[in-house]
Amino acid sequence: MIPIKATAVFLSKNLSYFILLTAILTYFSPVSWEAPSWIPSIFLGFVILFTGLTMDTSAIRRITSKKKELFFTVLLKWTSTLFISAGLGYLFFASHPEIAAGVILTGAVPSA
């Protein structure tokens, strides 16, 4: 049985090749890559799992010790992305409120 950490390291080192190979295969035969809607959720779970396995906990401890910087970073991230997405939504999609709402919600969604 292959250890999980070795698998995570292998996938991390070769991820760009896997993405490129998948893109090429999908371009030439998109029909064969149709999958049920639950499969991307499983793959996203694997990505989050392997990301968590390769994280350095000492780096997280160092970040959480800087309370003021962390507060301003979170505040700026949430205000800037929301205001930028709202501005872009109203600027480009004023005549399509459903698309403008989608753009604004995209700015409000948590991201890395």
C-alpha positions as a Python dict, from the first residue, in 0.01 Angstrom:
ca = {
    (1, 'M'): (0, 0, 0),
    (2, 'I'): (133, 343, -96),
    (3, 'P'): (153, 591, 196),
    (4, 'I'): (-75, 893, 168),
    (5, 'K'): (210, 1143, 213),
    (6, 'A'): (409, 985, -73),
    (7, 'T'): (99, 1001, -293),
    (8, 'A'): (45, 1367, -202),
    (9, 'V'): (407, 1452, -285),
    (10, 'F'): (384, 1267, -618),
    (11, 'L'): (59, 1443, -713),
    (12, 'S'): (196, 1782, -603),
    (13, 'K'): (511, 1745, -812),
    (14, 'N'): (326, 1626, -1122),
    (15, 'L'): (1, 1822, -1096),
    (16, 'S'): (82, 2054, -1388),
    (17, 'Y'): (141, 1752, -1613),
    (18, 'F'): (-190, 1595, -1506),
    (19, 'I'): (-375, 1919, -1576),
    (20, 'L'): (-212, 1953, -1918),
    (21, 'L'): (-283, 1589, -2007),
    (22, 'T'): (-646, 1622, -1897),
    (23, 'A'): (-688, 1943, -2097),
    (24, 'I'): (-547, 1783, -2413),
    (25, 'L'): (-757, 1467, -2376),
    (26, 'T'): (-1070, 1669, -2308),
    (27, 'Y'): (-1008, 1893, -2608),
    (28, 'F'): (-983, 1599, -2848),
    (29, 'S'): (-1266, 1389, -2703),
    (30, 'P'): (-1497, 1595, -2478),
    (31, 'V'): (-1782, 1344, -2498),
    (32, 'S'): (-1584, 1068, -2328),
    (33, 'W'): (-1521, 1295, -2026),
    (34, 'E'): (-1888, 1344, -1938),
    (35, 'A'): (-1944, 1242, -1578),
    (36, 'P'): (-2221, 1247, -1320),
    (37, 'S'): (-2250, 1569, -1123),
    (38, 'W'): (-2124, 1415, -797),
    (39, 'I'): (-1778, 1324, -936),
    (40, 'P'): (-1628, 1678, -926),
    (41, 'S'): (-1726, 1695, -558),
    (42, 'I'): (-1524, 1383, -487),
    (43, 'F'): (-1221, 1525, -672),
    (44, 'L'): (-1252, 1853, -484),
    (45, 'G'): (-1253, 1655, -161),
    (46, 'F'): (-927, 1487, -264),
    (47, 'V'): (-771, 1823, -344),
    (48, 'I'): (-866, 1959, -3),
    (49, 'L'): (-743, 1641, 167),
    (50, 'F'): (-403, 1648, -4),
    (51, 'T'): (-370, 2020, 61),
    (52, 'G'): (-431, 1962, 428),
    (53, 'L'): (-179, 1678, 438),
    (54, 'T'): (97, 1892, 289),
    (55, 'M'): (39, 2200, 506),
    (56, 'D'): (306, 2313, 747),
    (57, 'T'): (142, 2369, 1086),
    (58, 'S'): (424, 2591, 1213),
    (59, 'A'): (348, 2841, 934),
    (60, 'I'): (-16, 2855, 1042),
    (61, 'R'): (91, 2919, 1402),
    (62, 'R'): (316, 3206, 1290),
    (63, 'I'): (30, 3363, 1091),
    (64, 'T'): (-220, 3342, 1377),
    (65, 'S'): (25, 3514, 1611),
    (66, 'K'): (6, 3832, 1398),
    (67, 'K'): (-343, 3940, 1504),
    (68, 'K'): (-343, 4296, 1367),
    (69, 'E'): (-208, 4200, 1022),
    (70, 'L'): (-451, 3909, 1000),
    (71, 'F'): (-747, 4133, 1091),
    (72, 'F'): (-662, 4396, 827),
    (73, 'T'): (-594, 4133, 562),
    (74, 'V'): (-932, 3965, 619),
    (75, 'L'): (-1109, 4301, 632),
    (76, 'L'): (-948, 4421, 307),
    (77, 'K'): (-1011, 4090, 131),
    (78, 'W'): (-1380, 4090, 212),
    (79, 'T'): (-1442, 4457, 143),
    (80, 'S'): (-1229, 4490, -170),
    (81, 'T'): (-1354, 4177, -348),
    (82, 'L'): (-1715, 4258, -267),
    (83, 'F'): (-1692, 4621, -381),
    (84, 'I'): (-1497, 4533, -696),
    (85, 'S'): (-1743, 4259, -794),
    (86, 'A'): (-2040, 4488, -722),
    (87, 'G'): (-1884, 4763, -934),
    (88, 'L'): (-1811, 4525, -1220),
    (89, 'G'): (-2158, 4374, -1199),
    (90, 'Y'): (-2331, 4711, -1218),
    (91, 'L'): (-2089, 4851, -1476),
    (92, 'F'): (-2105, 4566, -1727),
    (93, 'F'): (-2434, 4392, -1651),
    (94, 'A'): (-2671, 4671, -1546),
    (95, 'S'): (-2927, 4555, -1803),
    (96, 'H'): (-2901, 4191, -1688),
    (97, 'P'): (-2964, 4187, -1312),
    (98, 'E'): (-2941, 3809, -1283),
    (99, 'I'): (-2586, 3810, -1425),
    (100, 'A'): (-2493, 4111, -1210),
    (101, 'A'): (-2615, 3920, -904),
    (102, 'G'): (-2400, 3624, -1003),
    (103, 'V'): (-2092, 3844, -1039),
    (104, 'I'): (-2159, 4003, -699),
    (105, 'L'): (-2212, 3663, -537),
    (106, 'T'): (-1885, 3543, -689),
    (107, 'G'): (-1708, 3826, -509),
    (108, 'A'): (-1881, 3734, -185),
    (109, 'V'): (-1790, 3366, -191),
    (110, 'P'): (-1500, 3256, 33),
    (111, 'S'): (-1187, 3175, -160),
    (112, 'A'): (-825, 3096, -97),
}
